[in-house]
CSV table of C-alpha atoms in Angstrom, one decimal:
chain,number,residue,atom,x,y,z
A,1,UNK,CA,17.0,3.5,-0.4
A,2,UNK,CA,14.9,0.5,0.4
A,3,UNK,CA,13.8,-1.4,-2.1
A,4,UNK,CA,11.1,-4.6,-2.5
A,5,UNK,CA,11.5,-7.5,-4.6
A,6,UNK,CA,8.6,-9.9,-5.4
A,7,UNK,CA,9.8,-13.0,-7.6
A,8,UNK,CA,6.4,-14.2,-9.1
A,9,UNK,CA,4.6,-11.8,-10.8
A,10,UNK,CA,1.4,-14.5,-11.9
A,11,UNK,CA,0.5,-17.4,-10.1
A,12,UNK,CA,-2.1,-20.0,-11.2
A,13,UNK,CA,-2.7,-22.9,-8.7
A,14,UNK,CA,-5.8,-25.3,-8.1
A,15,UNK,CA,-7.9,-25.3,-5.2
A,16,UNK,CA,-6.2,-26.6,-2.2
A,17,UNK,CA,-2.8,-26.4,-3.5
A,18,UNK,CA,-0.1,-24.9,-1.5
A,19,UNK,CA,1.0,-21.5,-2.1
A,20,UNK,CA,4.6,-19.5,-1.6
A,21,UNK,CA,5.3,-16.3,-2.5
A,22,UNK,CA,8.5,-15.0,-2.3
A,23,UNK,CA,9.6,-11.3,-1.3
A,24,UNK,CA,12.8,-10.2,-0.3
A,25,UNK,CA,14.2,-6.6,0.4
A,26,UNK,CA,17.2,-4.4,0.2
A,27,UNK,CA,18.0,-2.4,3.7
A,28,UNK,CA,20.4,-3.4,6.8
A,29,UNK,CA,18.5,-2.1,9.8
A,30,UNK,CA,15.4,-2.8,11.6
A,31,UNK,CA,12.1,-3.2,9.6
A,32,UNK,CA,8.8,-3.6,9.5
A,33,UNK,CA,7.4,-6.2,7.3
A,34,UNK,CA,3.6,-6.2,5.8
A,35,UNK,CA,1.7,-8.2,3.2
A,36,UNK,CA,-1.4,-6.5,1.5
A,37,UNK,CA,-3.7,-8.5,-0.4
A,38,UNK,CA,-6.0,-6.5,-2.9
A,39,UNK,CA,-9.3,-8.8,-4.5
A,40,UNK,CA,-10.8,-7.6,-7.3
A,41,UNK,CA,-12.6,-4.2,-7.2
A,42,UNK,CA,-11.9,-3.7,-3.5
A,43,UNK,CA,-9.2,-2.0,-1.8
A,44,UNK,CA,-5.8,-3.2,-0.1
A,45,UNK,CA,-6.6,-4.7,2.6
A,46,UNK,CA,-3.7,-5.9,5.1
A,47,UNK,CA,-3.0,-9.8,5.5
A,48,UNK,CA,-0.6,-9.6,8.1
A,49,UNK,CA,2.7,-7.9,9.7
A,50,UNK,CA,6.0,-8.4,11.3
A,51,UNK,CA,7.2,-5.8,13.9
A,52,UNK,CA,9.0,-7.6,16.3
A,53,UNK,CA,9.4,-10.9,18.2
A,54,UNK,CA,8.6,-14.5,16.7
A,55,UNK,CA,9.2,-14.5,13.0
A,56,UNK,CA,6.2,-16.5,12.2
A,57,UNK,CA,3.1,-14.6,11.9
A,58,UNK,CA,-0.1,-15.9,11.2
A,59,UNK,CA,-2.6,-13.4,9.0
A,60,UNK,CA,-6.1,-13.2,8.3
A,61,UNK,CA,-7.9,-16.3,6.1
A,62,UNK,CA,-5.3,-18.6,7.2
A,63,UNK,CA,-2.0,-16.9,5.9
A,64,UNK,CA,1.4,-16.9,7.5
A,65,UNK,CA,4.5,-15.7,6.5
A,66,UNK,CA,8.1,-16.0,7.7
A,67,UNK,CA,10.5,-13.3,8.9
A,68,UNK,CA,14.0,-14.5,7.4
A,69,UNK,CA,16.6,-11.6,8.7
A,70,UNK,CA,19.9,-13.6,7.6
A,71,UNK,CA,18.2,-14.0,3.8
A,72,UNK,CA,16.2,-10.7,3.6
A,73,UNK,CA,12.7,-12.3,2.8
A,74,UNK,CA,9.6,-12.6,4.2
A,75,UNK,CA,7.9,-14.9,2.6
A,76,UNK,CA,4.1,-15.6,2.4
A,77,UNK,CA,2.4,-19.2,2.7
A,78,UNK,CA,-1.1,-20.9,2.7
A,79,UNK,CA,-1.3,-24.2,3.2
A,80,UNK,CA,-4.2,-24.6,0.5
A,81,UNK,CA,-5.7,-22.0,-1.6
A,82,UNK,CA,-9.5,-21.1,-2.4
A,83,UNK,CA,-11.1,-19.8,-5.3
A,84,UNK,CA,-11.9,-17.0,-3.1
A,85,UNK,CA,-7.9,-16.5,-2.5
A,86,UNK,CA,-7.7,-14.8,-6.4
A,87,UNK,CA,-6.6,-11.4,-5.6
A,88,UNK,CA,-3.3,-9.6,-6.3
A,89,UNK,CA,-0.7,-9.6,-3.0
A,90,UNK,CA,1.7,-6.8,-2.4
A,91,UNK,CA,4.7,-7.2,-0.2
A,92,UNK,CA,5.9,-3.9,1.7
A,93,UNK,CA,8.3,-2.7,3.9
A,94,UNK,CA,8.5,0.4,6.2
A,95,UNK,CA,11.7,1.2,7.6
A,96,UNK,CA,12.5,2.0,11.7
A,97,UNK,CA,14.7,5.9,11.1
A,98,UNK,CA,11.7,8.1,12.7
A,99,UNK,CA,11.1,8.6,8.7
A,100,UNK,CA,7.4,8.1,9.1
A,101,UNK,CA,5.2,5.8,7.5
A,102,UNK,CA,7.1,5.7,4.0
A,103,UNK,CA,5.9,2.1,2.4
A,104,UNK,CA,7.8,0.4,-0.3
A,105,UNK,CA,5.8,-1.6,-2.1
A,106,UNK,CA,7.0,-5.0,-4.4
A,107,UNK,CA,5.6,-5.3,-7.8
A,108,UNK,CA,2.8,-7.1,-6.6
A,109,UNK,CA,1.8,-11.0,-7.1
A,110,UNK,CA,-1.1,-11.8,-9.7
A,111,UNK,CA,-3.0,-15.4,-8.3
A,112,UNK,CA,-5.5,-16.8,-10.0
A,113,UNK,CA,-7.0,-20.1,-7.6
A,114,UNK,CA,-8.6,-22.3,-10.8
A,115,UNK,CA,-12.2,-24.9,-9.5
B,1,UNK,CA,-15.3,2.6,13.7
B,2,UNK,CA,-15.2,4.4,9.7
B,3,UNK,CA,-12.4,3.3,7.3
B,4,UNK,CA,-10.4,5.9,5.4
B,5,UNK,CA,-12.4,7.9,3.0
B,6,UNK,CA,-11.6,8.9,-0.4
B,7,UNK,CA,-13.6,11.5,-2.6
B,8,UNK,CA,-14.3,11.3,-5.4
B,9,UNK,CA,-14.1,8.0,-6.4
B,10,UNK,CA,-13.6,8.5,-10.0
B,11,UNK,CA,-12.0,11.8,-11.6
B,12,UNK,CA,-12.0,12.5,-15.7
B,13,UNK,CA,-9.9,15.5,-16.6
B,14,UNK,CA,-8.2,16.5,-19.6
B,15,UNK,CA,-4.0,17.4,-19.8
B,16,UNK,CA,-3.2,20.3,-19.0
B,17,UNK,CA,-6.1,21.0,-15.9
B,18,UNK,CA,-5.4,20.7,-12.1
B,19,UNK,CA,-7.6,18.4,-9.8
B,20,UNK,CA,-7.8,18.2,-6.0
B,21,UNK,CA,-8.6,14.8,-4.3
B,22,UNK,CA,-9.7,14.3,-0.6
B,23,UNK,CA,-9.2,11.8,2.3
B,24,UNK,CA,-10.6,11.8,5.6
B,25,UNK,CA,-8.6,9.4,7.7
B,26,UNK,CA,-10.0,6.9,10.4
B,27,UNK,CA,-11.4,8.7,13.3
B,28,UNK,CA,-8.6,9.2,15.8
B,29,UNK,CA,-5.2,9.0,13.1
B,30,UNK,CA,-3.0,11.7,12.5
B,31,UNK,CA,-1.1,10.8,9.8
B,32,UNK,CA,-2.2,10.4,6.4
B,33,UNK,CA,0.2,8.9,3.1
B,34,UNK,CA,-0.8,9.2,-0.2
B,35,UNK,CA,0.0,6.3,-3.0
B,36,UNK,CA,0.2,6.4,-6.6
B,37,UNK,CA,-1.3,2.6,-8.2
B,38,UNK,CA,-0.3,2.4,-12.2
B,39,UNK,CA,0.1,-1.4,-14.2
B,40,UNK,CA,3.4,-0.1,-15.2
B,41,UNK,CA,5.0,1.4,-11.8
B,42,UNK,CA,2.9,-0.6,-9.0
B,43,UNK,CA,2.4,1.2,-5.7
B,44,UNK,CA,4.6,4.3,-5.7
B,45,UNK,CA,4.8,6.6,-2.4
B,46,UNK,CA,3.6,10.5,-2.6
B,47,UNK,CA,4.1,11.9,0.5
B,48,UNK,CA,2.9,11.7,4.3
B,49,UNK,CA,1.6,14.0,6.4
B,50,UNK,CA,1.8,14.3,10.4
B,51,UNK,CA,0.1,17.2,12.4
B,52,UNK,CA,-0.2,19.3,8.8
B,53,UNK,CA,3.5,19.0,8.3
B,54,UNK,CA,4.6,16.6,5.6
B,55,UNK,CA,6.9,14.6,7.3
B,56,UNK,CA,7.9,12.2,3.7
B,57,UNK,CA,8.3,12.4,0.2
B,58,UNK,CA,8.6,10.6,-3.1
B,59,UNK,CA,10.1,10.9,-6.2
B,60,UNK,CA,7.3,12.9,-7.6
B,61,UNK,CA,7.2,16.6,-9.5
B,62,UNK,CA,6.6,19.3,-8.1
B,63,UNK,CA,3.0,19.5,-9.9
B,64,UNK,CA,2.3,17.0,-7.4
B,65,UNK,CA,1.5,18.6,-3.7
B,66,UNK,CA,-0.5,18.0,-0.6
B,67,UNK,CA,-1.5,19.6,2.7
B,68,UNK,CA,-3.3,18.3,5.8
B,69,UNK,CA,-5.6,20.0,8.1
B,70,UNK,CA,-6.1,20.6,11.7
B,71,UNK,CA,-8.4,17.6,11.8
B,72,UNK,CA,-6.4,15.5,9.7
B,73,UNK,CA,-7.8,15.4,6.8
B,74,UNK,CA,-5.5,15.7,4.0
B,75,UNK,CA,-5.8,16.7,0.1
B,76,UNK,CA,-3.6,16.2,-2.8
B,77,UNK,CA,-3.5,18.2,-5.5
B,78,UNK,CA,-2.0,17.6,-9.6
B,79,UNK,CA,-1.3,20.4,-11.2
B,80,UNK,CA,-1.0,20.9,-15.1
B,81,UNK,CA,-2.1,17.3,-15.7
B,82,UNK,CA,-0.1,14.9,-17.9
B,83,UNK,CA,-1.7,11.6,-19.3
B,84,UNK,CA,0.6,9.6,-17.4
B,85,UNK,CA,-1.1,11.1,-14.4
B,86,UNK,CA,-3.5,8.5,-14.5
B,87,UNK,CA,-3.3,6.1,-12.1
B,88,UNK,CA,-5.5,5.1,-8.8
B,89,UNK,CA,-4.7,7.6,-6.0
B,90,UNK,CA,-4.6,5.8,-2.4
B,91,UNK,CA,-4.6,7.4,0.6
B,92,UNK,CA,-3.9,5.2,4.0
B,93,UNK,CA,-3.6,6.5,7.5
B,94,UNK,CA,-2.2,5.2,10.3
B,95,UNK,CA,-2.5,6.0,14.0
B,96,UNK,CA,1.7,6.6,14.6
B,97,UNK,CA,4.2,8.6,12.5
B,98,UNK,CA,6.5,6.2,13.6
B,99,UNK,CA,7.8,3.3,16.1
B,100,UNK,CA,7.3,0.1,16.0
B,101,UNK,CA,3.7,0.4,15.3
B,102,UNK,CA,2.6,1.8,12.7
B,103,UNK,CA,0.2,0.0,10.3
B,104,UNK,CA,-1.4,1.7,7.8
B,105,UNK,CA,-5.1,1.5,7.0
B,106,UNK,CA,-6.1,2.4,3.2
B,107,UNK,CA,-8.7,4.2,1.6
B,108,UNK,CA,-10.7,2.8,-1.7
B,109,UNK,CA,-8.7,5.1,-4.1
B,110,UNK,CA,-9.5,7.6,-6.2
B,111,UNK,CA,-9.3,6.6,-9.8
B,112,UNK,CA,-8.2,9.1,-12.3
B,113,UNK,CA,-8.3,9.4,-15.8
B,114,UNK,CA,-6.2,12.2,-17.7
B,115,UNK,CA,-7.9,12.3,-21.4
């Protein structure tokens, strides 16, 4: 089974600081990669995804992340953080076997953007 | 077009009774998942449903159970609650079972509180 690892569970930055999470994952075929951001008191809310093609993808509010097959990650990046950027981020993966739309979900990612 | 709707919003039940809790997907998608959100466990997969047939599902007990109907909209029902049972309930649809494309769009949750 497919499984989801996020390395940083809290995160504090300042404003304007760079952000990277990290999120690798455990399976050997083809995948489909998402990041889920979920602010406070409202509901997941999708950032960006990876189905096929070039393994940069650019996201809502200035994200991107980068598809890494040979290292399993697919890491996600902002070049500098807002307040409004506090939120907890979820990496997921779905895999390609005509499974249906079974997401595995990392631990999830606690940031906290300080003024 | 209407995100994916989740009623009721917030549940309080006591161990030992059953509760039912509903999802309308977006207008147009056939499949619907169900989540489980705890502190403890993260975002845990339920089960999916495609064209009433559940097509996925989790490492759940058998107290746990679904069903979709004809227009999609699907229900999941806990029997003989436990206090571990509560959790926020998510329920995301998505327009493909599967593919290469098959995002998922998620409801506001249902949050549940086993006394």
């Amino acid at each position: 089974a497919q499984s989801v690892s996020q390395h940083n569970h809290h995160v504090i930055l300042s404003e304007a600081a760079s952000l990277e999470l990290g999120c690798n994952y455990s399976y050997g075929g083809t995948v489909n990669l998402f990041w889920y951001v979920q602010y406070p008191g409202q509901h997941l809310q999708l950032l960006l995804k990876y189905f096929s093609g070039d393994p940069l993808v650019k996201g809502i509010k200035g994200f991107e992340a980068e598809f890494i097959k040979s290292k399993f990650s697919f890491n996600l990046r902002k070049p500098s953080v807002q307040w409004s950027d506090t939120a907890e981020y979820f990496c997921a993966v779905s895999i390609l076997t005509g499974g249906g739309n079974k997401l595995t979900f990392g631990t999830g990612t606690q940031l906290k953007v300080e003024l | 077009k209407a995100g994916v709707t989740q009623t009721p919003r917030y549940l309080i039940k006591t161990r030992g009774q059953q509760v039912t809790l509903s999802c309308s997907p977006i207008s147009g998608h056939r499949s619907v998942s169900w989540y489980q959100q705890t502190p403890g466990q993260g975002l845990q997969f339920l089960f999916e449903y495609f064209s009433e047939t559940q097509r996925n599902k989790g490492n759940f007990p058998g107290r746990f159970s679904g069903r979709q109907f004809s227009n999609s909209r699907s229900e999941m029902n806990v029997s003989t609650l436990e206090l571990g049972d509560s959790a926020l309930y998510l329920c995301a649809s998505s327009f493909t079972v599967s593919g290469s494309y098959n995002e998922q769009f998620f409801g506001p949750g249902t949050r549940l509180t086993v006394l």
